[in-house]
Coordinates of C-alpha atoms in Angstrom, one line a residue:
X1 CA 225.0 -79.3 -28.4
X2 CA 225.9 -77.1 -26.0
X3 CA 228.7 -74.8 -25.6
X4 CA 230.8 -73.4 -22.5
X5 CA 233.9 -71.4 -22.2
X6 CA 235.7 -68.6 -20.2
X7 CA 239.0 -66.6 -21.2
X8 CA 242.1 -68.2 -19.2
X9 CA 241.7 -65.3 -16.5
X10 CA 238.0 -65.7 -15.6
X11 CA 236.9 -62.3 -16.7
X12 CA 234.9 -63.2 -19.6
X13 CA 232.8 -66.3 -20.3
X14 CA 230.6 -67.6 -22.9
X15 CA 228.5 -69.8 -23.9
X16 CA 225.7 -71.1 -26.8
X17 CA 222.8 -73.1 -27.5
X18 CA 222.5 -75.6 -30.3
X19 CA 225.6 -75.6 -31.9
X20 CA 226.4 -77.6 -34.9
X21 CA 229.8 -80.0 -33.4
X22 CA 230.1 -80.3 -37.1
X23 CA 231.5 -76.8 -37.9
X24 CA 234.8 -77.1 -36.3
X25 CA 237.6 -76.4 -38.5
X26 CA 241.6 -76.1 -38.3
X27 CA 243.8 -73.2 -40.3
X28 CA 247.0 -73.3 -41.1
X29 CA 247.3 -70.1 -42.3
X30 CA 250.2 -67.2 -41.6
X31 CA 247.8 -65.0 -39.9
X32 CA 246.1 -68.1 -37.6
X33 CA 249.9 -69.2 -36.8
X34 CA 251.4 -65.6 -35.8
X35 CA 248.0 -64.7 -33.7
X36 CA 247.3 -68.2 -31.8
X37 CA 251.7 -68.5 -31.7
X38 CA 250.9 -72.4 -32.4
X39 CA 251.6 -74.0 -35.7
X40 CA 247.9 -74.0 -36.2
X41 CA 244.0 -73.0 -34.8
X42 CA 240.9 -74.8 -34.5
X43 CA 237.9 -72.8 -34.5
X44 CA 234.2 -73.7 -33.9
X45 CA 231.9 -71.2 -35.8
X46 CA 228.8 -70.2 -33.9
X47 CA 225.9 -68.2 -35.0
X48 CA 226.2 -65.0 -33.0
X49 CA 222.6 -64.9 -32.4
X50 CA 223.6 -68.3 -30.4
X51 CA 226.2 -67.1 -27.9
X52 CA 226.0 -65.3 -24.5
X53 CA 228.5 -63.7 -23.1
X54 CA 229.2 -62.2 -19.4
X55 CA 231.8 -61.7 -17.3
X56 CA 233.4 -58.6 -15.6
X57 CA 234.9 -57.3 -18.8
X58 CA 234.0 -57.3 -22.6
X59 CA 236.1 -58.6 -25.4
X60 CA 238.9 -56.4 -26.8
X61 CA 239.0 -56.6 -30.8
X62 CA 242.0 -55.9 -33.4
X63 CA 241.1 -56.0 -36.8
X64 CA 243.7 -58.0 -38.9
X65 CA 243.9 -58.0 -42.7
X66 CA 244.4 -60.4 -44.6
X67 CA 246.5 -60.7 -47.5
X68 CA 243.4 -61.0 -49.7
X69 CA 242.0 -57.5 -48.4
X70 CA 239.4 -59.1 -46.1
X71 CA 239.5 -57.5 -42.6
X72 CA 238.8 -59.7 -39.9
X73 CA 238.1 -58.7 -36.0
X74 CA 239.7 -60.8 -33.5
X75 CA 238.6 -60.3 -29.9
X76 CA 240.5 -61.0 -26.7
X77 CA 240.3 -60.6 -23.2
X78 CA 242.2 -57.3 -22.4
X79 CA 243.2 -59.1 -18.9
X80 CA 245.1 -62.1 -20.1
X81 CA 244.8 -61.6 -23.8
X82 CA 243.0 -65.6 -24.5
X83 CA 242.0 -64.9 -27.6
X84 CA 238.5 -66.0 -27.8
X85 CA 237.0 -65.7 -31.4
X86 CA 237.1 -64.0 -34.8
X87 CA 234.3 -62.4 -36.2
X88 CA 233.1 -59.4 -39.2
X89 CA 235.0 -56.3 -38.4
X90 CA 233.7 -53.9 -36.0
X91 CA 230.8 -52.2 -37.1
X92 CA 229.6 -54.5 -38.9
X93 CA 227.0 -57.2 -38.1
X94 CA 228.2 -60.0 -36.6
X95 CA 226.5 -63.6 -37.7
X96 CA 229.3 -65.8 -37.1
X97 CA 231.3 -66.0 -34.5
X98 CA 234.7 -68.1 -34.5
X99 CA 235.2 -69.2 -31.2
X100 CA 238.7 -70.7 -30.6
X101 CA 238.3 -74.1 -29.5
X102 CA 241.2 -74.2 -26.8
X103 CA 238.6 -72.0 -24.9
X104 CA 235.7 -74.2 -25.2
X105 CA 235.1 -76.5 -22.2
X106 CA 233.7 -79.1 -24.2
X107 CA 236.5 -78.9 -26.6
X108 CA 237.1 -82.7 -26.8
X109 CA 233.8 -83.7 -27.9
X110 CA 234.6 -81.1 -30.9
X111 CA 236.4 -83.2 -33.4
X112 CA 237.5 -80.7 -36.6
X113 CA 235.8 -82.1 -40.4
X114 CA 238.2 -80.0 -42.3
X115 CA 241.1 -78.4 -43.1
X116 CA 242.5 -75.1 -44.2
X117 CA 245.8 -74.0 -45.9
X118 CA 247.5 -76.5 -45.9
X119 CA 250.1 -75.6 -48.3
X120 CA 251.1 -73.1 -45.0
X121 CA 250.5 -76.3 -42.8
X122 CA 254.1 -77.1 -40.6
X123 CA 255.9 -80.7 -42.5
X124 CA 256.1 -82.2 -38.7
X125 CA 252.7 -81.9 -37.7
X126 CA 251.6 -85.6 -39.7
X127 CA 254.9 -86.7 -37.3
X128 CA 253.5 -86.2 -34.2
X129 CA 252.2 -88.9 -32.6
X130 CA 255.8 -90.4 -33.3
X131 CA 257.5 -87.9 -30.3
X132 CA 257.0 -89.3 -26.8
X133 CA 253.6 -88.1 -25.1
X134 CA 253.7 -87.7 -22.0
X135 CA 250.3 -87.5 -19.5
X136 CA 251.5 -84.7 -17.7
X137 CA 254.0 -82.0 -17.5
X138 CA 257.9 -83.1 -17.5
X139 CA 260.4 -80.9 -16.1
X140 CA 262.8 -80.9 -19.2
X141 CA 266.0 -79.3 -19.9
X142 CA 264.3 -78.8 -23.6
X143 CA 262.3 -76.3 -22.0
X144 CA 264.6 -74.7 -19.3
X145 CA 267.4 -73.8 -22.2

């Protein structure tokens, strides 16, 4: 399959050859809740060797660590701060990268096959399809508070 994607701004875009639609996963972790400020992120990891990038910037990276000790870079555009994918730390080779699914056109089509954390996993996420969905937006006073 492939992949295409651009940061919300435009400046940088992506894309791969012959990825595996298999590799999609979703965390639940602290670190993947505080840095995607969702109650989760879905990933799709990419050989590096795999992915093109262009665009009138690069990616900026921050280097996060874990509570295990294992650093992890996470790049961004520096424009409008999409995040687009985790990846070895600076300096380091990168094989895989982690792109971040909401910036994947073909996101859809990329149905996760596992789950991780889920002891840091929000209670009311298995409760959603019981709240109203609507098709589009809805001015709501929810949101204007």
């Amino acid at each position: 399959m492939r992949i295409t994607g651009q940061c919300h701004c435009g400046a940088i875009a992506f894309s791969a050859e012959d990825i595996d639609p298999t590799r999609v996963l979703v965390c639940h972790c602290a670190d993947c809740q505080v840095l995607s400020g969702a109650p989760l992120r879905a990933v799709l990891a990419v050989p590096a060797a795999q992915v093109r990038l262009s665009g009138r910037l690069a990616p900026k990276e921050y280097v996060k660590v874990a509570a295990s000790g294992r650093r992890r870079s996470q790049a961004f555009c520096p424009e409008c701060g999409t995040q687009l994918y985790g990846s070895e730390p600076e300096g380091e080779a990168k094989q895989t990268l982690n792109f971040r699914l909401g910036c994947i056109n073909e996101r859809a089509q990329l149905r996760p096959t596992v789950q991780l954390w889920g002891s840091s996993a929000m209670p009311w996420l298995a409760e959603l399809a019981d709240i109203p969905l609507h098709a589009e937006g809805l001015s709501s006073p929810l949101l204007e508070r």
